[in-house]
Amino acid sequence: MSKVNNILLAGVGGQGILLASEVLSEVMLMAGLDVKKNEIHGMSQRGGSVVSHVRYGDKVYSSIIPEGEVDILFSFEMLETCRYLPLMRENGQVIINNWKIAPPSVALGKQAYPVDLAETIRQQFPNTKVVDGLDLALEAGNSKTVNTVLLGALSNILEFDHELWLRALKKMLPERLLDINLKAFDLGCRVR
Amino acid sequence: MKKVLLSGNEAIARGAYEAGVLVACAYPGTPSTEILENAIQYEEINASWAPNEKVALEVGIGACFGGARALVTMKHVGVNVAADPLFTLSYTGVRGGLVLVTADDPELHSSQNEQDNRNFAKFAKIPMFEPADSREALEMTRLAFDLSEQFDTPVLLRSTTRISHSKSVVELGERRTDLPQPRLERNPAKLVMLPGNARRRHFEVEKRLLDLEEWSSCQPFNRVEKGAGKVGVITSGVSYQYVKEVLPEADVLKIGLVYPLPKAMIRDFAAQYDELYVIEELDPFIEEQVKAMGIAVTGKEKLSLCGELTPGRLKRGLTGEPVPTEDQSPDLPQRPPNMCPGCPHRGVFMELNRAKAYVTGDIGCYTLGFMPPLSAMDTCVCMGASIGNATGISKVLSEEEQRKVVAVIGDSTFLHTGINGLMDMVYNQSTATVIILDNRITAMTGRQENPTSGYTLTDQLTYKVDMEQLCRAVGVEHVKVIDPYNIALTRKTIREEMARPELSVIITDRPCMLVPRDNLEKRQPLFVDHDKCTGCQACLRLGCPAITWDAENKKSNIDKIICTGCKVCQQTCGFGAFLEYGEQS
């Protein structure tokens, strides 16, 4: 594997994006690869846009994904997906969580939440996958496991052993939350 | 050796541990905060939050004078506050090693300016390391302590947001256990900086820089990486990574110690290329020094003085080729940060807006009171500035306009550098109003303890500053403590104190909603009774993330998942539409 692979995680503060990128990076590390991840903290807990860059390969230099070279846009929120589409490679893969969170201008009735986003994105990136993350998280038993459901869905399109994912989850999650997250991950894996 | 993924901040904490550090001290500030938060996992390190960066550095200096290795960390603007001890520490030198980490914030992700603190190294005549990833952050922290003792100097280590908050692979080492035990040892000629002593020390400082420059020219952290041999690039820190990404063919002189520069090495390198670049973020710090050596280089003609570099921005600067950026079209609603649901500051800013106050603001979560719809902040300069700014502006206004001036400051910022301004207000008889938003925590940086919390960095119970007594002790006669969840009282108090032609202080005493130990009271989320909601939108003036507008039905709604039940919205509604679950509508 000489090429560096680039995954951009996007969403809204509070959705568990940073934990998801931790788990993801841990999988790469366990697979014996060089990995870098990068994000901006600070404002993330206050409902702002959050992005996290994860890059892996034999040797990674920049922790920021070069603009236009995102291989997989892994998005936790519909609208946030759109913000980062221009940073993708032409034939990139998009995974979107089917969840809309109103930004302040929409909540205050000043602006409309864009409609038919999934269709618009699919026109540009035909193999876009939409995941009902919240429904599956509730099925697992806790709405806060959306991030783990989505990781399950992502694991289907990456080339890493299922076992590595489970090990990374066990390492990164507190024990009392492990069972419910393993269930959420499994539900995510079944998304085709 | 064990390989782990660490952020730059975690790696710095680990490096300090491995270097045998005994004392670590800081004031929190993005992007530096996590260094101390990680240092507490090492029992051998006595780690603490200081009320400001100057105190943090002075504590570190004391520990180093006692013979221990000490780590002091802060964000870039914190070094401005700590500059006074720093510049003289350069003269005294150290006993145990002392490393000051400055975490800069190019692009102003969470700061009020993007000053380039490499300039502090030159200004204070102190060597500075600049790591390019977490592995280097760990190694250079370790090395910085050795350097500090070897050359009898404090050492600066400069991180940036992209180093501090990026994770990369690091190999862990062992802690040094061979360092001498700290004990008292007098050396007044070196440590008492009266003019006679300091004059002699200055010669040592200048000699030290020359020695360091010579030494650093043959150290492995300054190295040449050969490429195709056509283009030469001098770079350091995170910029190095972007150079490797964008110019994989270039020959690179990577500088690890950015001050003093390894001039002999630069001269040898530069002589080999017709096409030579200096690639660095923000100021032309290396470029100007290289040019002063009489070497022709290209730098800031191609790259911006403002903002951070990225691979794309570097490519655009060098080639002129356009690079894609995030979609910034106006049709895509922005998602700026907002005060959290249940934040005790929200109602205060709504009332300041309604009272048409001229608000001199300060640094903290409450700076978000600037954002619409609260829109109640008129100035914000630096930590503690709100109070002095209110005093100054009141001096030049008519009596009528003076009454509009309100300084707003949080508890941590007040104790950081606001208290001095309040003493000045009393002493020089200012007439302005001060509101101290006391939520008992340094919230904006992620909820760090401070002297109003009652807890230390390591979660030990401790004395809690009594804000009201403190204000009275410096001579403020009119001090009122209010519950900011009580909107009628908040409104009445703000208006009365603004009208008062004398200095007064209002203290709000609700804890930050995100600190569990301070929020033991059970609260229920509310809902909007659509039969009662008239669609007047009064509640929307709060800008609470839990309240959304249903444009179709022209009614407000509450998101019960994020509503904390603070009931501030209930008090903005003239129609009794905001109800608790279980209440009859």
PDB file of N, CA, C and O in Angstrom, chain A residues 12 22 25 35-41 43 45-49 55 61-64 67 77 79-80 83-84 86 101 103 105 107-109 111, chain B residues 5 34 109 161-162 165-169 241-242 244-245 310-312 324-327 330 333-335 337-338 365 443-444 447 540 548-549:
ATOM      1  N   VAL A  12     -21.565  17.625  13.338  1.00  0.00           N
ATOM      2  CA  VAL A  12     -21.874  18.715  14.250  1.00  0.00           C
ATOM      3  C   VAL A  12     -21.342  18.352  15.637  1.00  0.00           C
ATOM      4  O   VAL A  12     -21.393  17.178  16.022  1.00  0.00           O
ATOM      5  N   GLU A  22     -11.012   8.567  16.506  1.00  0.00           N
ATOM      6  CA  GLU A  22     -10.049   7.872  17.376  1.00  0.00           C
ATOM      7  C   GLU A  22     -10.046   6.377  17.071  1.00  0.00           C
ATOM      8  O   GLU A  22      -9.002   5.759  16.932  1.00  0.00           O
ATOM      9  N   SER A  25      -8.555   5.629  13.653  1.00  0.00           N
ATOM     10  CA  SER A  25      -7.086   5.740  13.628  1.00  0.00           C
ATOM     11  C   SER A  25      -6.436   4.553  14.334  1.00  0.00           C
ATOM     12  O   SER A  25      -5.382   4.077  13.924  1.00  0.00           O
ATOM     13  N   VAL A  35      -0.230   6.480  10.499  1.00  0.00           N
ATOM     14  CA  VAL A  35      -1.531   7.160  10.506  1.00  0.00           C
ATOM     15  C   VAL A  35      -1.388   8.521  11.164  1.00  0.00           C
ATOM     16  O   VAL A  35      -0.606   8.709  12.093  1.00  0.00           O
ATOM     17  N   LYS A  36      -2.121   9.489  10.600  1.00  0.00           N
ATOM     18  CA  LYS A  36      -2.204  10.802  11.252  1.00  0.00           C
ATOM     19  C   LYS A  36      -3.655  11.228  11.276  1.00  0.00           C
ATOM     20  O   LYS A  36      -4.403  10.945  10.332  1.00  0.00           O
ATOM     21  N   LYS A  37      -4.035  11.888  12.350  1.00  0.00           N
ATOM     22  CA  LYS A  37      -5.389  12.437  12.360  1.00  0.00           C
ATOM     23  C   LYS A  37      -5.353  13.849  12.915  1.00  0.00           C
ATOM     24  O   LYS A  37      -4.473  14.205  13.678  1.00  0.00           O
ATOM     25  N   ASN A  38      -6.292  14.635  12.474  1.00  0.00           N
ATOM     26  CA  ASN A  38      -6.228  16.063  12.735  1.00  0.00           C
ATOM     27  C   ASN A  38      -7.631  16.615  12.882  1.00  0.00           C
ATOM     28  O   ASN A  38      -8.520  16.265  12.122  1.00  0.00           O
ATOM     29  N   GLU A  39      -7.794  17.457  13.877  1.00  0.00           N
ATOM     30  CA  GLU A  39      -9.095  18.118  13.981  1.00  0.00           C
ATOM     31  C   GLU A  39      -8.947  19.385  14.803  1.00  0.00           C
ATOM     32  O   GLU A  39      -7.928  19.594  15.447  1.00  0.00           O
ATOM     33  N   ILE A  40      -9.972  20.197  14.749  1.00  0.00           N
ATOM     34  CA  ILE A  40      -9.974  21.417  15.538  1.00  0.00           C
ATOM     35  C   ILE A  40     -10.910  21.199  16.711  1.00  0.00           C
ATOM     36  O   ILE A  40     -12.082  20.907  16.529  1.00  0.00           O
ATOM     37  N   HIS A  41     -10.391  21.288  17.932  1.00  0.00           N
ATOM     38  CA  HIS A  41     -11.273  21.169  19.113  1.00  0.00           C
ATOM     39  C   HIS A  41     -11.837  22.562  19.399  1.00  0.00           C
ATOM     40  O   HIS A  41     -12.157  23.288  18.500  1.00  0.00           O
ATOM     41  N   MET A  43     -14.177  24.761  19.752  1.00  0.00           N
ATOM     42  CA  MET A  43     -15.570  25.167  19.600  1.00  0.00           C
ATOM     43  C   MET A  43     -16.491  23.963  19.415  1.00  0.00           C
ATOM     44  O   MET A  43     -17.691  24.118  19.337  1.00  0.00           O
ATOM     45  N   GLN A  45     -17.715  21.553  21.063  1.00  0.00           N
ATOM     46  CA  GLN A  45     -18.782  21.151  21.972  1.00  0.00           C
ATOM     47  C   GLN A  45     -19.973  22.106  21.900  1.00  0.00           C
ATOM     48  O   GLN A  45     -21.001  21.861  22.482  1.00  0.00           O
ATOM     49  N   ARG A  46     -19.800  23.208  21.212  1.00  0.00           N
ATOM     50  CA  ARG A  46     -20.823  24.231  21.215  1.00  0.00           C
ATOM     51  C   ARG A  46     -21.677  24.233  19.949  1.00  0.00           C
ATOM     52  O   ARG A  46     -22.123  25.258  19.497  1.00  0.00           O
ATOM     53  N   GLY A  47     -21.864  23.046  19.374  1.00  0.00           N
ATOM     54  CA  GLY A  47     -22.806  22.908  18.265  1.00  0.00           C
ATOM     55  C   GLY A  47     -22.300  23.402  16.929  1.00  0.00           C
ATOM     56  O   GLY A  47     -23.069  23.527  15.992  1.00  0.00           O
ATOM     57  N   GLY A  48     -20.994  23.711  16.842  1.00  0.00           N
ATOM     58  CA  GLY A  48     -20.440  24.177  15.575  1.00  0.00           C
ATOM     59  C   GLY A  48     -20.126  23.016  14.645  1.00  0.00           C
ATOM     60  O   GLY A  48     -20.237  21.852  15.022  1.00  0.00           O
ATOM     61  N   SER A  49     -19.730  23.345  13.413  1.00  0.00           N
ATOM     62  CA  SER A  49     -19.290  22.329  12.460  1.00  0.00           C
ATOM     63  C   SER A  49     -18.009  21.686  12.970  1.00  0.00           C
ATOM     64  O   SER A  49     -17.154  22.374  13.491  1.00  0.00           O
ATOM     65  N   ARG A  55      -5.680  10.086   7.883  1.00  0.00           N
ATOM     66  CA  ARG A  55      -4.869   9.680   6.721  1.00  0.00           C
ATOM     67  C   ARG A  55      -4.037   8.473   7.112  1.00  0.00           C
ATOM     68  O   ARG A  55      -3.494   8.437   8.216  1.00  0.00           O
ATOM     69  N   TYR A  61       2.725  12.341   5.604  1.00  0.00           N
ATOM     70  CA  TYR A  61       3.327  13.623   6.016  1.00  0.00           C
ATOM     71  C   TYR A  61       2.247  14.542   6.602  1.00  0.00           C
ATOM     72  O   TYR A  61       1.979  14.511   7.795  1.00  0.00           O
ATOM     73  N   SER A  62       1.585  15.309   5.748  1.00  0.00           N
ATOM     74  CA  SER A  62       0.601  16.282   6.243  1.00  0.00           C
ATOM     75  C   SER A  62      -0.543  15.576   6.980  1.00  0.00           C
ATOM     76  O   SER A  62      -1.042  14.555   6.519  1.00  0.00           O
ATOM     77  N   SER A  63      -0.957  16.116   8.107  1.00  0.00           N
ATOM     78  CA  SER A  63      -2.130  15.550   8.778  1.00  0.00           C
ATOM     79  C   SER A  63      -3.415  16.145   8.205  1.00  0.00           C
ATOM     80  O   SER A  63      -4.496  15.621   8.427  1.00  0.00           O
ATOM     81  N   ILE A  64      -3.283  17.245   7.480  1.00  0.00           N
ATOM     82  CA  ILE A  64      -4.439  17.795   6.760  1.00  0.00           C
ATOM     83  C   ILE A  64      -4.505  17.102   5.397  1.00  0.00           C
ATOM     84  O   ILE A  64      -3.494  17.000   4.711  1.00  0.00           O
ATOM     85  N   GLU A  67      -6.311  19.345  -0.338  1.00  0.00           N
ATOM     86  CA  GLU A  67      -7.605  19.711  -0.907  1.00  0.00           C
ATOM     87  C   GLU A  67      -7.815  19.007  -2.242  1.00  0.00           C
ATOM     88  O   GLU A  67      -6.939  19.017  -3.106  1.00  0.00           O
ATOM     89  N   GLU A  77     -23.968  14.224   9.289  1.00  0.00           N
ATOM     90  CA  GLU A  77     -25.120  15.115   9.194  1.00  0.00           C
ATOM     91  C   GLU A  77     -25.268  15.548   7.740  1.00  0.00           C
ATOM     92  O   GLU A  77     -24.284  15.859   7.068  1.00  0.00           O
ATOM     93  N   LEU A  79     -26.451  18.218   5.942  1.00  0.00           N
ATOM     94  CA  LEU A  79     -26.006  19.514   5.429  1.00  0.00           C
ATOM     95  C   LEU A  79     -24.487  19.656   5.482  1.00  0.00           C
ATOM     96  O   LEU A  79     -23.864  20.216   4.574  1.00  0.00           O
ATOM     97  N   GLU A  80     -23.885  19.123   6.554  1.00  0.00           N
ATOM     98  CA  GLU A  80     -22.430  19.240   6.692  1.00  0.00           C
ATOM     99  C   GLU A  80     -21.711  18.522   5.555  1.00  0.00           C
ATOM    100  O   GLU A  80     -20.608  18.901   5.162  1.00  0.00           O
ATOM    101  N   ARG A  83     -20.853  20.831   2.614  1.00  0.00           N
ATOM    102  CA  ARG A  83     -19.754  21.789   2.800  1.00  0.00           C
ATOM    103  C   ARG A  83     -18.421  21.255   2.266  1.00  0.00           C
ATOM    104  O   ARG A  83     -17.588  22.003   1.793  1.00  0.00           O
ATOM    105  N   TYR A  84     -18.236  19.943   2.369  1.00  0.00           N
ATOM    106  CA  TYR A  84     -16.909  19.383   2.076  1.00  0.00           C
ATOM    107  C   TYR A  84     -16.827  18.615   0.755  1.00  0.00           C
ATOM    108  O   TYR A  84     -15.784  18.086   0.421  1.00  0.00           O
ATOM    109  N   PRO A  86     -16.595  19.714  -2.263  1.00  0.00           N
ATOM    110  CA  PRO A  86     -15.557  20.201  -3.188  1.00  0.00           C
ATOM    111  C   PRO A  86     -14.149  19.679  -2.867  1.00  0.00           C
ATOM    112  O   PRO A  86     -13.265  19.771  -3.708  1.00  0.00           O
ATOM    113  N   ILE A 101     -29.709  18.286  11.374  1.00  0.00           N
ATOM    114  CA  ILE A 101     -29.669  19.120  12.578  1.00  0.00           C
ATOM    115  C   ILE A 101     -29.730  20.571  12.109  1.00  0.00           C
ATOM    116  O   ILE A 101     -28.878  21.009  11.316  1.00  0.00           O
ATOM    117  N   PRO A 103     -29.130  24.253  11.692  1.00  0.00           N
ATOM    118  CA  PRO A 103     -28.197  25.290  12.168  1.00  0.00           C
ATOM    119  C   PRO A 103     -29.000  26.513  12.669  1.00  0.00           C
ATOM    120  O   PRO A 103     -30.204  26.616  12.384  1.00  0.00           O
ATOM    121  N   SER A 105     -29.491  29.601  11.898  1.00  0.00           N
ATOM    122  CA  SER A 105     -30.300  30.432  10.992  1.00  0.00           C
ATOM    123  C   SER A 105     -31.576  29.705  10.579  1.00  0.00           C
ATOM    124  O   SER A 105     -32.605  30.332  10.321  1.00  0.00           O
ATOM    125  N   ALA A 107     -33.033  27.278  12.589  1.00  0.00           N
ATOM    126  CA  ALA A 107     -33.836  27.187  13.818  1.00  0.00           C
ATOM    127  C   ALA A 107     -34.594  28.490  14.062  1.00  0.00           C
ATOM    128  O   ALA A 107     -35.692  28.498  14.600  1.00  0.00           O
ATOM    129  N   LEU A 108     -33.999  29.617  13.661  1.00  0.00           N
ATOM    130  CA  LEU A 108     -34.634  30.915  13.884  1.00  0.00           C
ATOM    131  C   LEU A 108     -35.571  31.306  12.747  1.00  0.00           C
ATOM    132  O   LEU A 108     -36.140  32.389  12.738  1.00  0.00           O
ATOM    133  N   GLY A 109     -35.707  30.400  11.738  1.00  0.00           N
ATOM    134  CA  GLY A 109     -36.639  30.656  10.642  1.00  0.00           C
ATOM    135  C   GLY A 109     -36.125  31.655   9.622  1.00  0.00           C
ATOM    136  O   GLY A 109     -36.884  32.165   8.794  1.00  0.00           O
ATOM    137  N   GLN A 111     -33.567  31.018   7.418  1.00  0.00           N
ATOM    138  CA  GLN A 111     -33.050  30.336   6.241  1.00  0.00           C
ATOM    139  C   GLN A 111     -33.672  28.942   6.196  1.00  0.00           C
ATOM    140  O   GLN A 111     -34.046  28.411   7.244  1.00  0.00           O
TER     141      GLN A 111
ATOM    142  N   LEU B   5      -0.544   6.181  19.410  1.00  0.00           N
ATOM    143  CA  LEU B   5      -0.977   7.394  18.723  1.00  0.00           C
ATOM    144  C   LEU B   5      -1.166   8.479  19.768  1.00  0.00           C
ATOM    145  O   LEU B   5      -1.983   8.324  20.682  1.00  0.00           O
ATOM    146  N   GLU B  34      -4.591  20.742  26.777  1.00  0.00           N
ATOM    147  CA  GLU B  34      -4.514  19.298  27.054  1.00  0.00           C
ATOM    148  C   GLU B  34      -3.139  18.857  27.552  1.00  0.00           C
ATOM    149  O   GLU B  34      -2.986  17.724  27.995  1.00  0.00           O
ATOM    150  N   HIS B 109      -8.182  29.705  15.029  1.00  0.00           N
ATOM    151  CA  HIS B 109      -9.283  28.766  15.242  1.00  0.00           C
ATOM    152  C   HIS B 109     -10.021  29.111  16.525  1.00  0.00           C
ATOM    153  O   HIS B 109     -11.224  28.938  16.635  1.00  0.00           O
ATOM    154  N   THR B 161      -1.647  24.908  16.460  1.00  0.00           N
ATOM    155  CA  THR B 161      -2.882  24.128  16.580  1.00  0.00           C
ATOM    156  C   THR B 161      -2.770  22.789  15.863  1.00  0.00           C
ATOM    157  O   THR B 161      -3.183  21.756  16.377  1.00  0.00           O
ATOM    158  N   ARG B 162      -2.179  22.796  14.653  1.00  0.00           N
ATOM    159  CA  ARG B 162      -2.110  21.563  13.851  1.00  0.00           C
ATOM    160  C   ARG B 162      -1.107  20.551  14.404  1.00  0.00           C
ATOM    161  O   ARG B 162      -1.115  19.392  13.990  1.00  0.00           O
ATOM    162  N   HIS B 165      -3.065  19.458  18.169  1.00  0.00           N
ATOM    163  CA  HIS B 165      -4.325  18.720  18.049  1.00  0.00           C
ATOM    164  C   HIS B 165      -4.309  17.657  16.961  1.00  0.00           C
ATOM    165  O   HIS B 165      -5.358  17.143  16.586  1.00  0.00           O
ATOM    166  N   SER B 166      -3.141  17.325  16.422  1.00  0.00           N
ATOM    167  CA  SER B 166      -3.045  16.206  15.481  1.00  0.00           C
ATOM    168  C   SER B 166      -2.463  15.012  16.210  1.00  0.00           C
ATOM    169  O   SER B 166      -1.587  15.169  17.051  1.00  0.00           O
ATOM    170  N   LYS B 167      -2.925  13.840  15.827  1.00  0.00           N
ATOM    171  CA  LYS B 167      -2.340  12.638  16.411  1.00  0.00           C
ATOM    172  C   LYS B 167      -1.437  11.972  15.388  1.00  0.00           C
ATOM    173  O   LYS B 167      -1.780  11.902  14.208  1.00  0.00           O
ATOM    174  N   SER B 168      -0.310  11.490  15.833  1.00  0.00           N
ATOM    175  CA  SER B 168       0.544  10.676  14.978  1.00  0.00           C
ATOM    176  C   SER B 168       1.293   9.674  15.856  1.00  0.00           C
ATOM    177  O   SER B 168       1.193   9.708  17.088  1.00  0.00           O
ATOM    178  N   VAL B 169       2.021   8.781  15.201  1.00  0.00           N
ATOM    179  CA  VAL B 169       2.612   7.638  15.900  1.00  0.00           C
ATOM    180  C   VAL B 169       3.872   8.061  16.657  1.00  0.00           C
ATOM    181  O   VAL B 169       4.718   8.775  16.132  1.00  0.00           O
ATOM    182  N   GLN B 241       5.817  19.352   6.780  1.00  0.00           N
ATOM    183  CA  GLN B 241       4.938  18.271   6.303  1.00  0.00           C
ATOM    184  C   GLN B 241       4.278  18.654   4.978  1.00  0.00           C
ATOM    185  O   GLN B 241       4.112  17.814   4.097  1.00  0.00           O
ATOM    186  N   TYR B 242       3.899  19.927   4.868  1.00  0.00           N
ATOM    187  CA  TYR B 242       3.237  20.367   3.626  1.00  0.00           C
ATOM    188  C   TYR B 242       4.243  20.421   2.476  1.00  0.00           C
ATOM    189  O   TYR B 242       3.901  20.133   1.331  1.00  0.00           O
ATOM    190  N   LYS B 244       6.813  18.368   2.137  1.00  0.00           N
ATOM    191  CA  LYS B 244       7.018  16.977   1.712  1.00  0.00           C
ATOM    192  C   LYS B 244       5.841  16.490   0.862  1.00  0.00           C
ATOM    193  O   LYS B 244       6.000  15.661  -0.020  1.00  0.00           O
ATOM    194  N   GLU B 245       4.662  17.001   1.161  1.00  0.00           N
ATOM    195  CA  GLU B 245       3.444  16.602   0.453  1.00  0.00           C
ATOM    196  C   GLU B 245       3.412  17.214  -0.959  1.00  0.00           C
ATOM    197  O   GLU B 245       3.088  16.536  -1.926  1.00  0.00           O
ATOM    198  N   THR B 310      -1.824  25.036   4.243  1.00  0.00           N
ATOM    199  CA  THR B 310      -2.357  23.690   4.030  1.00  0.00           C
ATOM    200  C   THR B 310      -1.620  23.194   2.790  1.00  0.00           C
ATOM    201  O   THR B 310      -0.991  24.001   2.097  1.00  0.00           O
ATOM    202  N   PRO B 311      -1.704  21.906   2.473  1.00  0.00           N
ATOM    203  CA  PRO B 311      -1.060  21.477   1.233  1.00  0.00           C
ATOM    204  C   PRO B 311      -1.557  22.290   0.030  1.00  0.00           C
ATOM    205  O   PRO B 311      -0.751  22.719  -0.802  1.00  0.00           O
ATOM    206  N   GLY B 312      -2.872  22.500  -0.024  1.00  0.00           N
ATOM    207  CA  GLY B 312      -3.441  23.228  -1.169  1.00  0.00           C
ATOM    208  C   GLY B 312      -2.997  24.685  -1.235  1.00  0.00           C
ATOM    209  O   GLY B 312      -2.688  25.201  -2.307  1.00  0.00           O
ATOM    210  N   PRO B 324      -9.298  23.572  -4.707  1.00  0.00           N
ATOM    211  CA  PRO B 324     -10.668  23.615  -4.183  1.00  0.00           C
ATOM    212  C   PRO B 324     -10.709  24.025  -2.713  1.00  0.00           C
ATOM    213  O   PRO B 324      -9.754  23.810  -1.965  1.00  0.00           O
ATOM    214  N   THR B 325     -11.804  24.641  -2.307  1.00  0.00           N
ATOM    215  CA  THR B 325     -12.015  24.987  -0.895  1.00  0.00           C
ATOM    216  C   THR B 325     -13.384  24.473  -0.485  1.00  0.00           C
ATOM    217  O   THR B 325     -14.181  24.077  -1.326  1.00  0.00           O
ATOM    218  N   GLU B 326     -13.664  24.523   0.793  1.00  0.00           N
ATOM    219  CA  GLU B 326     -14.994  24.155   1.283  1.00  0.00           C
ATOM    220  C   GLU B 326     -16.050  25.000   0.582  1.00  0.00           C
ATOM    221  O   GLU B 326     -15.779  26.133   0.200  1.00  0.00           O
ATOM    222  N   ASP B 327     -17.252  24.446   0.486  1.00  0.00           N
ATOM    223  CA  ASP B 327     -18.368  25.193  -0.103  1.00  0.00           C
ATOM    224  C   ASP B 327     -18.782  26.312   0.850  1.00  0.00           C
ATOM    225  O   ASP B 327     -19.222  26.055   1.968  1.00  0.00           O
ATOM    226  N   PRO B 330     -23.692  31.103   0.093  1.00  0.00           N
ATOM    227  CA  PRO B 330     -24.647  31.588   1.094  1.00  0.00           C
ATOM    228  C   PRO B 330     -25.884  30.707   1.252  1.00  0.00           C
ATOM    229  O   PRO B 330     -26.581  30.785   2.267  1.00  0.00           O
ATOM    230  N   PRO B 333     -26.458  27.065   4.915  1.00  0.00           N
ATOM    231  CA  PRO B 333     -26.440  27.774   6.204  1.00  0.00           C
ATOM    232  C   PRO B 333     -25.170  27.483   7.005  1.00  0.00           C
ATOM    233  O   PRO B 333     -24.733  26.341   7.072  1.00  0.00           O
ATOM    234  N   GLN B 334     -24.585  28.523   7.561  1.00  0.00           N
ATOM    235  CA  GLN B 334     -23.394  28.364   8.398  1.00  0.00           C
ATOM    236  C   GLN B 334     -23.793  27.733   9.735  1.00  0.00           C
ATOM    237  O   GLN B 334     -24.949  27.780  10.124  1.00  0.00           O
ATOM    238  N   ARG B 335     -22.788  27.183  10.406  1.00  0.00           N
ATOM    239  CA  ARG B 335     -23.070  26.570  11.699  1.00  0.00           C
ATOM    240  C   ARG B 335     -22.044  27.082  12.710  1.00  0.00           C
ATOM    241  O   ARG B 335     -21.096  26.395  13.048  1.00  0.00           O
ATOM    242  N   PRO B 337     -20.464  28.390  16.357  1.00  0.00           N
ATOM    243  CA  PRO B 337     -20.672  27.914  17.731  1.00  0.00           C
ATOM    244  C   PRO B 337     -21.697  28.782  18.445  1.00  0.00           C
ATOM    245  O   PRO B 337     -21.926  29.927  18.070  1.00  0.00           O
ATOM    246  N   ASN B 338     -22.318  28.215  19.459  1.00  0.00           N
ATOM    247  CA  ASN B 338     -23.384  28.914  20.184  1.00  0.00           C
ATOM    248  C   ASN B 338     -23.237  28.551  21.652  1.00  0.00           C
ATOM    249  O   ASN B 338     -22.632  27.534  21.993  1.00  0.00           O
ATOM    250  N   CYS B 365     -16.580  31.759  27.058  1.00  0.00           N
ATOM    251  CA  CYS B 365     -17.789  31.329  26.334  1.00  0.00           C
ATOM    252  C   CYS B 365     -18.699  32.512  26.056  1.00  0.00           C
ATOM    253  O   CYS B 365     -19.359  32.587  25.032  1.00  0.00           O
ATOM    254  N   ALA B 443     -14.654  27.710  31.335  1.00  0.00           N
ATOM    255  CA  ALA B 443     -15.527  26.863  30.516  1.00  0.00           C
ATOM    256  C   ALA B 443     -15.091  26.762  29.059  1.00  0.00           C
ATOM    257  O   ALA B 443     -15.116  25.679  28.473  1.00  0.00           O
ATOM    258  N   MET B 444     -14.702  27.865  28.463  1.00  0.00           N
ATOM    259  CA  MET B 444     -14.475  27.897  27.013  1.00  0.00           C
ATOM    260  C   MET B 444     -13.409  26.904  26.559  1.00  0.00           C
ATOM    261  O   MET B 444     -13.485  26.351  25.473  1.00  0.00           O
ATOM    262  N   ARG B 447     -13.700  23.432  30.387  1.00  0.00           N
ATOM    263  CA  ARG B 447     -14.037  23.246  31.802  1.00  0.00           C
ATOM    264  C   ARG B 447     -12.835  22.839  32.653  1.00  0.00           C
ATOM    265  O   ARG B 447     -12.766  21.736  33.165  1.00  0.00           O
ATOM    266  N   LEU B 540     -37.378  33.321  20.598  1.00  0.00           N
ATOM    267  CA  LEU B 540     -36.268  33.156  19.656  1.00  0.00           C
ATOM    268  C   LEU B 540     -35.148  34.167  19.919  1.00  0.00           C
ATOM    269  O   LEU B 540     -34.020  33.985  19.457  1.00  0.00           O
ATOM    270  N   THR B 548     -36.575  25.715  18.275  1.00  0.00           N
ATOM    271  CA  THR B 548     -36.582  25.881  16.820  1.00  0.00           C
ATOM    272  C   THR B 548     -37.926  26.427  16.359  1.00  0.00           C
ATOM    273  O   THR B 548     -38.945  26.255  17.030  1.00  0.00           O
ATOM    274  N   TRP B 549     -37.911  27.064  15.221  1.00  0.00           N
ATOM    275  CA  TRP B 549     -39.104  27.703  14.669  1.00  0.00           C
ATOM    276  C   TRP B 549     -39.700  26.806  13.601  1.00  0.00           C
ATOM    277  O   TRP B 549     -39.006  26.392  12.673  1.00  0.00           O
TER     278      TRP B 549
END
